[in-house]
């Protein structure tokens, strides 16, 4: 990387905003470009205001803000941070196409399973990093972000069996550089060997608490107080563990009880999926439930509870879409 | 039956009100006693007002109204119409105990499966009739009832394999007498050989549309318009058919498509379970889902979708109970 670091962030919700701040802290001379949709005007006019229990109050002013990646094209970006939701109508490769150049490193900080493969296939020559974020961060109004204390990022290359060895080397070099920026920025970052395993591991919570809270309209403490809701959460976690195992990703023993205990410790909390539903926004059903279900079925594992919850969330997404008609 | 017919109705919602009217039409000299809970005061002061597309406008004035069956004790009732919801905290045998005398015929006009056995066991000497009602009737405010055109009642004795032959004869005599009252009252009544089969058959709708409408907050037409909701409905119907078959009750071929087609024909409609949930009332989860699930499991049939929906409804009942605390 020569000269000034150029970073494009696509999707300026809580996650995109916090890691914009982190990059700017790690590399103060970095040039920041945003692609923002619903909060475009606010970011264009005022940038981002962040109140963080960890980082304090900050203002992040981007060098440029665009509405689409087409508008953001024509510049060489060193890193593209993908922090959008993964929705069927906005496939990431199409979104990235206008802004990826030969030396761009693509960084995915997104939820769900099976999200990297389409990007790896669309951009076989580019370095690809993938992350799972454990962070409590909310956009309270357009451009206004609140962040709790936790900000833990697991990162790695997308080392699926299908990825060629030459690619892994390129990815690893890009990984080292980006991790140094993140560390300088203050994030609690851990490099993992196996990010697919990490994604299954995060699904244990995301495909259970996230889902049950949303379907029932409950916060995490209500779920823990309601016996049937806790039973559903446990069953969903068990199905995720079984699906992961059948696909060669054995999750640590005690992960289910650990997730339940942690959820107790954190305090009552409305997960992002419930906030999306209540806010009339489409929820990420395919990458949180659809892809693990497909992988379970390919491995011959029955996951009926995940299946019913997927269909239930699809119904709720349908209701949201109908209301907007 | 000698002298004036004495009828006790327990539970004066839509169903209890309509069949009070029907009994009074069939036997104008009948003495009507009500046990009413939430609408006690309205019924005590003003009786019931019924606007029916089939029967016209009517006023039903009971001879007596009580808050509990203990209060209604001390009189010999020829018939007791049980038209309460079947909820775990209000078991019917305990409710009936104070008002059943040796010659009382117990008539159950209630939803769900497996509701007769506890009553048959508690009152082995009494005639027991059981009914499924296909009727659109609502209590719009305490004591005010609206009824659409349909009023179809399937009735029979509870001829389970466990019931003794002597009992069946007593039941059949009571059945003939009561059916003549219902027919004189104008109800479209059909005597069925096998009421357990009839209950499984009614569950095809009640354990699917009823449930999916409630969980999703959709009317029947929204469910039919939403592909994932229709898929869930079909799966629930298939599981009910499989559970019924494994228990020796083979439902007619085409019953699933028939139910879907009928639901199209009837027009958009909010099922009673959804109205109960929206009204902050406890829903009948055990008799609509719990009992068929138990019978499926005893027969070794997997019904995972019914199971998940049961737990989901239990969560919603829990939320309702929490709000009342």
XYZ file of C-alpha atoms in Angstrom:
650
model
C 0.000 0.000 0.000
C 1.598 3.208 -1.098
C 0.557 6.701 -0.202
C -2.549 7.607 1.737
C -4.830 4.754 2.820
C -8.179 4.894 1.059
C -11.101 3.165 2.791
C -14.614 2.753 1.458
C -17.344 1.812 3.921
C -20.572 0.420 2.471
C -23.461 0.571 4.923
C -23.217 3.109 7.728
C -25.315 1.547 10.452
C -23.887 0.964 13.928
C -21.212 -1.494 12.776
C -20.071 0.564 9.790
C -19.901 3.699 11.908
C -17.877 2.182 14.731
C -15.313 0.589 12.406
C -15.032 3.855 10.467
C -14.061 5.461 13.751
C -11.665 2.626 14.550
C -9.953 2.907 11.141
C -9.642 6.657 11.509
C -8.153 6.222 14.978
C -5.727 3.584 13.686
C -4.749 5.508 10.577
C -5.568 9.216 11.110
C -4.535 10.119 7.556
C -6.844 7.589 5.982
C -9.258 8.892 3.366
C -12.769 7.765 4.287
C -15.509 7.348 1.692
C -19.039 6.295 2.631
C -21.791 4.662 0.642
C -24.920 5.308 2.674
C -28.531 4.710 1.738
C -31.216 5.559 4.281
C -29.010 7.962 6.237
C -27.241 9.494 3.200
C -28.468 13.042 3.743
C -27.581 13.143 7.447
C -24.092 11.777 6.809
C -23.523 14.103 3.879
C -24.566 17.117 5.939
C -23.180 16.270 9.372
C -21.048 13.133 9.297
C -21.361 10.682 12.147
C -21.674 11.459 15.825
C -20.661 8.594 18.117
C -21.257 8.303 21.856
C -19.231 5.340 23.014
C -18.700 4.025 26.537
C -15.351 2.724 25.312
C -14.086 5.444 22.967
C -15.890 8.508 24.322
C -17.653 11.094 22.148
C -16.394 11.429 18.595
C -17.323 12.977 15.327
C -16.355 11.214 12.111
C -16.374 13.367 8.990
C -15.991 11.380 5.789
C -14.034 12.744 2.827
C -16.894 11.824 0.541
C -20.396 10.373 0.837
C -22.278 8.672 -1.988
C -25.673 7.101 -2.392
C -24.538 4.157 -4.494
C -21.357 2.274 -5.288
C -21.741 3.415 -8.908
C -21.406 6.983 -7.665
C -18.368 5.989 -5.587
C -16.549 4.400 -8.566
C -13.448 5.760 -10.327
C -11.215 5.748 -7.238
C -8.822 3.021 -6.090
C -9.825 1.819 -2.652
C -7.315 -0.069 -0.501
C -10.027 -1.495 1.721
C -13.725 -1.856 1.291
C -15.563 -2.511 4.551
C -18.832 -4.282 3.834
C -21.137 -3.617 6.777
C -24.524 -3.854 5.092
C -27.168 -6.349 6.039
C -27.147 -9.431 3.807
C -30.495 -9.332 2.014
C -31.600 -11.294 -1.050
C -32.390 -8.159 -3.055
C -28.969 -6.572 -2.489
C -26.343 -9.212 -3.367
C -22.921 -8.030 -2.290
C -20.972 -8.925 -5.480
C -23.195 -6.622 -7.563
C -22.832 -3.893 -4.955
C -19.034 -4.270 -4.939
C -18.487 -4.565 -8.696
C -18.135 -0.813 -9.446
C -15.668 -0.117 -6.620
C -13.315 -3.121 -6.529
C -9.972 -2.597 -8.231
C -7.095 -5.116 -8.490
C -5.443 -4.159 -5.201
C -8.586 -3.723 -3.139
C -8.959 -5.814 -0.002
C -12.584 -6.701 0.701
C -13.447 -6.864 4.393
C -16.785 -8.385 5.387
C -18.089 -7.448 8.841
C -21.484 -9.086 8.606
C -23.673 -11.689 10.227
C -24.662 -15.099 9.039
C -23.259 -18.133 7.319
C -22.200 -18.737 3.729
C -21.810 -15.069 2.894
C -18.182 -15.167 1.679
C -18.376 -17.713 -1.131
C -20.280 -15.510 -3.615
C -17.822 -12.642 -3.015
C -14.780 -14.935 -3.301
C -16.134 -16.276 -6.579
C -16.955 -12.843 -7.993
C -13.531 -11.386 -7.104
C -11.096 -14.308 -7.246
C -8.037 -12.047 -7.469
C -8.828 -9.816 -4.505
C -7.841 -10.332 -0.914
C -10.899 -11.229 1.170
C -11.122 -10.886 4.947
C -14.112 -11.897 6.984
C -15.110 -10.881 10.508
C -17.670 -11.497 13.201
C -18.281 -8.568 15.520
C -19.397 -8.899 19.126
C -20.542 -5.387 19.808
C -23.515 -3.477 21.156
C -24.037 -0.499 18.902
C -27.172 1.288 17.694
C -28.041 4.119 15.343
C -30.497 6.102 17.440
C -31.267 8.514 14.605
C -29.615 9.024 11.190
C -25.907 9.615 11.818
C -26.182 9.338 15.602
C -24.575 6.229 17.056
C -24.521 4.848 20.565
C -21.990 2.228 21.524
C -21.662 0.238 24.743
C -18.315 -0.901 26.102
C -17.849 -4.166 24.210
C -16.107 -4.090 20.817
C -14.601 -7.464 20.043
C -13.798 -8.474 16.498
C -12.835 -11.923 15.269
C -11.141 -11.768 11.903
C -9.521 -14.139 9.464
C -9.138 -15.076 5.861
C -11.900 -17.023 4.176
C -10.048 -20.313 4.234
C -12.722 -22.557 2.887
C -11.574 -25.843 1.342
C -12.546 -24.469 -2.049
C -10.188 -21.496 -1.835
C -6.870 -21.874 -3.608
C -3.574 -21.779 -1.749
C -2.280 -18.750 -3.743
C -5.297 -16.805 -2.615
C -4.704 -17.686 1.016
C -1.231 -16.115 0.874
C -2.530 -12.883 -0.581
C -5.315 -12.874 1.983
C -2.916 -13.437 4.857
C -0.723 -10.484 3.839
C -3.803 -8.271 3.644
C -4.967 -9.622 7.003
C -1.741 -8.645 8.766
C -1.917 -5.075 7.455
C -5.558 -4.577 8.328
C -5.215 -6.075 11.808
C -2.458 -3.559 12.561
C -4.865 -0.720 11.661
C -7.621 -2.203 13.827
C -5.279 -2.718 16.767
C -3.940 0.810 16.465
C -7.559 1.951 16.425
C -8.179 0.251 19.745
C -10.394 -2.669 18.784
C -10.113 -5.923 20.696
C -9.233 -8.002 17.645
C -8.507 -11.726 17.461
C -7.171 -13.451 14.360
C -8.804 -16.837 13.912
C -7.635 -19.752 11.800
C -11.118 -20.851 10.912
C -13.697 -18.153 10.331
C -16.321 -20.625 9.110
C -16.181 -22.238 12.541
C -16.413 -18.748 14.062
C -19.536 -18.062 12.003
C -21.213 -21.283 13.145
C -20.259 -20.355 16.685
C -21.856 -16.923 16.433
C -24.965 -18.491 14.923
C -25.553 -20.340 18.182
C -26.783 -17.009 19.573
C -27.974 -15.335 16.392
C -30.171 -18.213 15.219
C -31.689 -18.634 18.684
C -32.022 -15.569 20.949
C -32.158 -13.175 18.019
C -34.923 -15.226 16.415
C -36.983 -16.082 19.503
C -36.860 -12.482 20.753
C -38.096 -11.310 17.353
C -40.904 -13.835 16.878
C -42.187 -13.394 20.436
C -41.565 -9.650 20.707
C -39.517 -10.237 23.859
C -36.200 -8.925 25.137
C -33.521 -11.408 26.188
C -34.580 -11.401 29.843
C -38.189 -12.135 28.983
C -36.973 -15.079 26.909
C -34.911 -16.320 29.849
C -37.912 -15.891 32.186
C -40.365 -17.719 29.926
C -39.864 -21.513 30.064
C -41.223 -22.206 26.557
C -39.063 -19.461 25.043
C -35.960 -20.846 26.751
C -36.867 -24.321 25.487
C -37.111 -22.964 21.946
C -33.770 -21.180 22.306
C -32.097 -24.372 23.531
C -33.605 -26.450 20.728
C -32.447 -23.951 18.097
C -28.948 -23.935 19.603
C -28.867 -27.736 19.602
C -29.889 -27.828 15.947
C -27.164 -25.323 15.019
C -24.562 -27.405 16.896
C -25.749 -30.586 15.160
C -25.697 -28.905 11.745
C -22.223 -27.479 12.372
C -20.897 -30.853 13.519
C -22.318 -32.654 10.494
C -20.481 -30.129 8.318
C -17.179 -30.733 10.103
C -17.296 -27.800 12.511
C -17.540 -29.186 16.013
C -18.477 -26.413 18.424
C -16.987 -26.376 21.938
C -18.718 -28.458 24.591
C -20.742 -26.234 26.884
C -21.321 -23.589 24.208
C -25.094 -23.691 24.764
C -24.951 -23.183 28.521
C -22.219 -20.589 27.972
C -24.467 -18.605 25.640
C -27.354 -18.781 28.109
C -25.121 -17.690 30.988
C -23.618 -14.809 28.980
C -27.055 -13.596 28.015
C -27.940 -13.520 31.701
C -24.785 -11.553 32.450
C -25.203 -8.912 29.749
C -28.578 -7.709 31.004
C -31.939 -7.279 29.266
C -31.434 -6.477 25.632
C -33.397 -6.243 22.397
C -31.434 -7.987 19.623
C -30.819 -6.280 16.288
C -33.262 -8.503 14.437
C -36.105 -7.457 16.738
C -35.103 -3.799 16.342
C -35.138 -4.283 12.567
C -38.614 -5.827 12.711
C -39.990 -3.167 15.026
C -38.432 -0.493 12.813
C -40.169 -1.894 9.722
C -36.886 -3.042 8.159
C -36.296 -6.328 6.362
C -34.617 -8.962 8.529
C -31.645 -11.131 7.526
C -33.389 -14.491 7.285
C -31.395 -16.287 4.596
C -27.911 -15.879 6.064
C -29.003 -16.432 9.677
C -31.359 -19.368 9.084
C -31.634 -20.275 5.395
C -27.953 -21.066 4.795
C -27.406 -23.133 7.972
C -30.624 -25.039 7.178
C -29.382 -25.746 3.642
C -26.036 -26.952 4.988
C -27.765 -29.127 7.597
C -29.963 -30.680 4.943
C -26.989 -31.346 2.660
C -25.378 -33.174 5.565
C -28.582 -35.110 6.250
C -29.351 -33.471 9.596
C -32.971 -32.612 10.474
C -33.370 -29.062 11.777
C -37.166 -28.669 11.959
C -37.152 -25.894 14.551
C -34.814 -23.740 12.480
C -37.050 -24.420 9.483
C -40.254 -23.335 11.250
C -38.551 -20.215 12.604
C -37.249 -19.361 9.116
C -40.764 -19.591 7.692
C -42.100 -17.548 10.599
C -39.557 -14.770 10.009
C -40.334 -14.865 6.289
C -43.973 -14.262 7.208
C -42.956 -11.268 9.326
C -40.777 -9.911 6.495
C -43.762 -10.361 4.187
C -45.974 -8.380 6.584
C -43.393 -5.578 6.689
C -43.216 -5.479 2.878
C -47.025 -5.436 2.600
C -47.260 -2.476 4.962
C -44.938 -0.480 2.684
C -47.061 -1.126 -0.404
C -87.231 -36.116 31.347
C -90.289 -35.105 33.307
C -91.653 -31.636 33.821
C -89.959 -28.456 32.662
C -86.602 -28.843 30.944
C -83.800 -27.321 32.994
C -80.658 -26.266 31.119
C -77.459 -24.896 32.609
C -75.015 -23.139 30.279
C -71.463 -22.696 31.545
C -69.540 -20.049 29.606
C -71.589 -17.419 27.792
C -69.318 -16.390 24.943
C -70.502 -16.550 21.340
C -71.005 -20.323 21.311
C -72.789 -20.488 24.677
C -75.061 -17.612 23.717
C -76.089 -19.014 20.329
C -76.896 -22.473 21.703
C -78.842 -20.890 24.571
C -80.964 -19.229 21.909
C -81.269 -22.482 19.966
C -82.385 -24.411 23.077
C -84.925 -21.745 23.935
C -86.255 -21.813 20.366
C -86.428 -25.620 20.429
C -88.013 -25.817 23.898
C -89.641 -22.448 24.707
C -90.588 -23.559 28.210
C -87.034 -24.545 29.112
C -85.607 -22.988 32.273
C -82.237 -21.418 31.413
C -79.527 -20.932 34.011
C -76.217 -19.271 33.167
C -72.816 -19.466 34.792
C -70.969 -16.447 33.440
C -67.660 -15.019 34.505
C -66.309 -11.955 32.697
C -69.741 -10.889 31.421
C -71.698 -11.834 34.574
C -72.933 -8.339 35.370
C -74.116 -7.573 31.836
C -75.997 -10.872 31.604
C -77.485 -10.465 35.073
C -78.707 -6.955 34.258
C -79.703 -7.281 30.600
C -79.489 -10.886 29.398
C -78.109 -11.552 25.939
C -78.770 -9.609 22.777
C -78.121 -11.552 19.573
C -77.912 -10.184 16.044
C -77.868 -13.177 13.754
C -77.919 -13.303 9.951
C -79.661 -16.671 10.306
C -82.019 -16.210 13.263
C -82.572 -12.458 13.221
C -82.460 -10.222 16.307
C -83.229 -11.894 19.602
C -83.055 -11.270 23.281
C -82.393 -14.181 25.615
C -83.314 -13.621 29.253
C -82.036 -16.349 31.564
C -84.055 -17.515 34.558
C -80.969 -17.196 36.704
C -77.356 -16.058 36.331
C -74.523 -17.113 38.633
C -70.842 -16.339 38.853
C -69.743 -19.876 39.741
C -71.058 -23.414 39.519
C -71.003 -23.540 43.337
C -73.557 -20.702 43.297
C -75.620 -22.578 40.699
C -75.758 -25.806 42.754
C -78.827 -27.241 44.498
C -80.953 -27.596 41.364
C -81.348 -30.639 39.137
C -80.231 -29.803 35.611
C -81.344 -31.988 32.704
C -78.614 -30.661 30.453
C -75.405 -28.859 31.142
C -73.937 -27.160 28.066
C -70.188 -26.721 28.510
C -69.109 -23.900 26.223
C -66.096 -22.576 28.117
C -62.609 -22.495 26.687
C -60.516 -25.494 27.762
C -57.719 -24.016 29.842
C -55.314 -25.789 32.199
C -56.326 -23.677 35.185
C -60.052 -24.374 34.815
C -60.441 -28.162 34.471
C -63.987 -29.020 33.471
C -64.618 -31.879 35.964
C -64.003 -29.556 38.905
C -66.239 -26.923 37.346
C -69.015 -29.474 36.775
C -68.845 -31.251 40.133
C -71.277 -28.951 42.047
C -73.974 -29.007 39.342
C -74.046 -32.567 38.010
C -76.818 -34.753 39.424
C -77.558 -38.406 38.524
C -79.809 -37.649 35.557
C -77.831 -34.757 34.118
C -76.652 -35.031 30.516
C -73.344 -33.272 29.967
C -72.976 -31.658 26.523
C -69.532 -30.440 25.484
C -69.471 -27.841 22.682
C -65.775 -27.075 22.755
C -62.672 -27.127 20.601
C -59.698 -29.412 20.695
C -58.795 -33.035 21.157
C -58.852 -35.294 24.217
C -61.263 -33.114 26.161
C -63.933 -35.764 26.870
C -61.922 -38.436 28.680
C -61.450 -36.502 31.949
C -65.177 -35.690 32.066
C -66.178 -39.276 31.246
C -63.910 -40.520 34.014
C -65.162 -37.988 36.559
C -68.851 -38.679 35.837
C -69.014 -42.312 34.742
C -72.767 -42.591 35.362
C -73.829 -39.505 33.410
C -74.711 -39.297 29.760
C -72.014 -37.430 27.853
C -72.480 -35.818 24.446
C -69.738 -34.092 22.519
C -69.972 -31.593 19.667
C -67.878 -29.615 17.222
C -69.417 -26.358 16.076
C -68.749 -24.742 12.709
C -70.010 -21.274 13.355
C -68.979 -17.646 13.033
C -70.078 -15.908 16.205
C -68.532 -13.121 18.265
C -69.259 -11.311 21.492
C -68.752 -7.700 20.464
C -69.262 -6.398 24.014
C -70.469 -8.136 27.200
C -73.824 -9.714 26.392
C -73.888 -8.517 22.788
C -73.467 -11.277 20.229
C -73.094 -11.162 16.463
C -73.645 -14.286 14.426
C -73.113 -14.876 10.698
C -75.227 -17.280 8.667
C -73.419 -20.573 9.322
C -74.439 -22.661 12.340
C -73.514 -26.282 11.783
C -73.139 -28.651 14.704
C -71.690 -32.163 14.601
C -72.755 -34.165 17.634
C -72.305 -37.667 18.952
C -71.645 -39.766 21.971
C -68.088 -40.069 23.223
C -67.592 -43.584 21.886
C -63.979 -44.070 22.711
C -62.742 -47.646 22.926
C -62.351 -47.179 26.666
C -66.028 -46.350 27.192
C -68.237 -49.205 28.375
C -71.137 -50.514 26.278
C -73.726 -49.740 28.999
C -72.649 -46.144 28.921
C -73.010 -45.935 25.163
C -76.683 -46.937 25.429
C -77.415 -44.262 28.009
C -75.530 -41.715 25.919
C -77.439 -42.648 22.775
C -80.808 -42.132 24.452
C -79.674 -38.729 25.722
C -78.346 -37.908 22.250
C -81.698 -38.563 20.575
C -83.528 -36.290 22.993
C -81.056 -33.439 22.738
C -80.836 -33.598 18.939
C -84.610 -33.165 18.748
C -84.328 -29.964 20.811
C -81.487 -28.669 18.582
C -83.384 -29.479 15.398
C -86.528 -27.821 16.709
C -84.332 -24.830 17.517
C -83.215 -24.606 13.903
C -79.583 -25.716 14.096
C -78.094 -27.636 11.204
C -77.171 -30.683 13.275
C -75.513 -33.898 12.132
C -75.169 -36.969 14.326
C -71.790 -38.598 13.816
C -70.728 -42.130 14.686
C -67.198 -41.132 15.551
C -66.714 -37.812 17.282
C -63.005 -38.416 17.889
C -62.549 -38.569 14.126
C -64.638 -35.379 13.858
C -62.332 -33.671 16.379
C -59.207 -34.650 14.428
C -60.927 -33.390 11.308
C -61.695 -30.009 12.863
C -58.106 -29.775 14.108
C -56.909 -29.709 10.503
C -58.085 -26.091 10.445
C -57.786 -25.199 14.115
C -54.179 -26.365 14.502
C -53.110 -24.620 11.294
C -54.944 -21.454 10.196
C -55.936 -20.582 13.758
C -52.332 -20.945 14.895
C -50.531 -19.321 11.957
C -52.942 -16.363 11.952
C -52.268 -15.876 15.658
C -48.481 -16.192 15.592
C -48.123 -13.938 12.545
C -50.886 -11.482 13.458
C -52.528 -12.106 10.072
C -56.092 -12.710 8.933
C -56.851 -15.792 6.838
C -56.433 -13.956 3.525
C -53.024 -12.603 4.505
C -51.986 -16.172 5.339
C -53.216 -17.346 1.933
C -51.354 -14.460 0.227
C -48.037 -15.083 2.036
C -46.187 -18.108 0.586
C -44.304 -18.946 3.799
C -47.488 -18.736 5.879
C -49.318 -21.036 3.467
C -46.383 -23.451 3.622
C -46.592 -23.476 7.414
C -50.350 -24.047 7.282
C -49.913 -26.985 4.895
C -47.160 -28.526 7.013
C -49.268 -28.238 10.170
C -52.228 -29.834 8.364
C -50.012 -32.666 7.114
C -48.724 -33.312 10.620
C -52.293 -33.418 12.010
C -53.320 -35.889 9.277
C -50.271 -38.069 9.988
C -50.923 -37.996 13.741
C -54.603 -38.832 13.235
C -53.776 -41.709 10.897
C -51.220 -43.161 13.301
C -53.934 -43.125 15.966
C -56.396 -44.954 13.723
C -58.333 -41.962 12.435
C -57.710 -41.693 8.731
C -58.912 -38.308 7.486
C -60.512 -38.010 4.036
C -58.209 -37.645 1.040
C -58.195 -34.037 -0.141
C -59.005 -32.643 3.308
C -56.015 -30.282 3.170
C -56.867 -28.759 -0.192
C -60.512 -28.689 0.876
C -59.656 -26.652 3.963
C -57.545 -24.234 1.907
C -60.298 -23.829 -0.681
C -62.985 -23.289 1.986
C -60.876 -20.660 3.679
C -60.647 -18.854 0.345
C -64.409 -19.062 -0.068
C -65.355 -17.775 3.387
C -63.532 -14.454 2.980
C -60.923 -12.705 5.124
C -61.391 -13.621 8.737
C -59.595 -13.333 12.071
C -59.795 -16.691 13.878
C -60.934 -16.907 17.493
C -57.448 -17.679 18.782
C -56.082 -14.459 17.289
C -59.022 -12.519 18.747
C -58.282 -14.093 22.133
C -54.620 -13.088 21.879
C -55.373 -9.562 20.746
C -57.962 -9.284 23.521
C -55.394 -10.265 26.155
C -57.127 -13.579 26.874
C -55.419 -16.909 27.413
C -55.429 -19.142 24.325
C -56.374 -22.835 24.213
C -52.944 -24.316 23.526
C -53.151 -27.708 25.237
C -56.313 -29.021 23.599
C -55.543 -27.581 20.157
C -51.849 -28.502 20.003
C -50.667 -30.214 23.192
C -53.036 -33.194 23.075
C -52.598 -33.991 19.362
C -48.822 -33.720 19.831
C -48.977 -36.139 22.779
C -51.061 -38.586 20.761
C -48.688 -38.273 17.797
C -45.704 -38.963 20.014
C -47.412 -41.981 21.598
C -47.916 -43.341 18.097
C -44.288 -42.596 17.188
C -45.039 -39.840 14.668
C -42.788 -36.760 14.525
C -44.767 -33.496 14.517
C -42.005 -30.886 14.907
C -43.961 -28.005 13.384
C -46.882 -28.522 15.764
C -44.354 -28.668 18.609
C -42.666 -25.370 17.672
C -46.028 -23.662 17.228
C -47.173 -24.980 20.622
C -44.102 -23.507 22.297
C -44.587 -20.264 20.404
C -48.202 -19.949 21.576
C -47.107 -20.773 25.119
C -44.689 -17.851 24.872
C -47.522 -15.578 23.744
C -49.744 -16.822 26.610
C -46.851 -16.103 28.966
C -46.555 -12.557 27.636
C -50.280 -12.020 28.161
C -50.051 -13.309 31.734
C -47.023 -11.092 32.438
C -48.877 -8.004 31.236
C -51.648 -8.686 33.752
C -49.234 -8.907 36.690
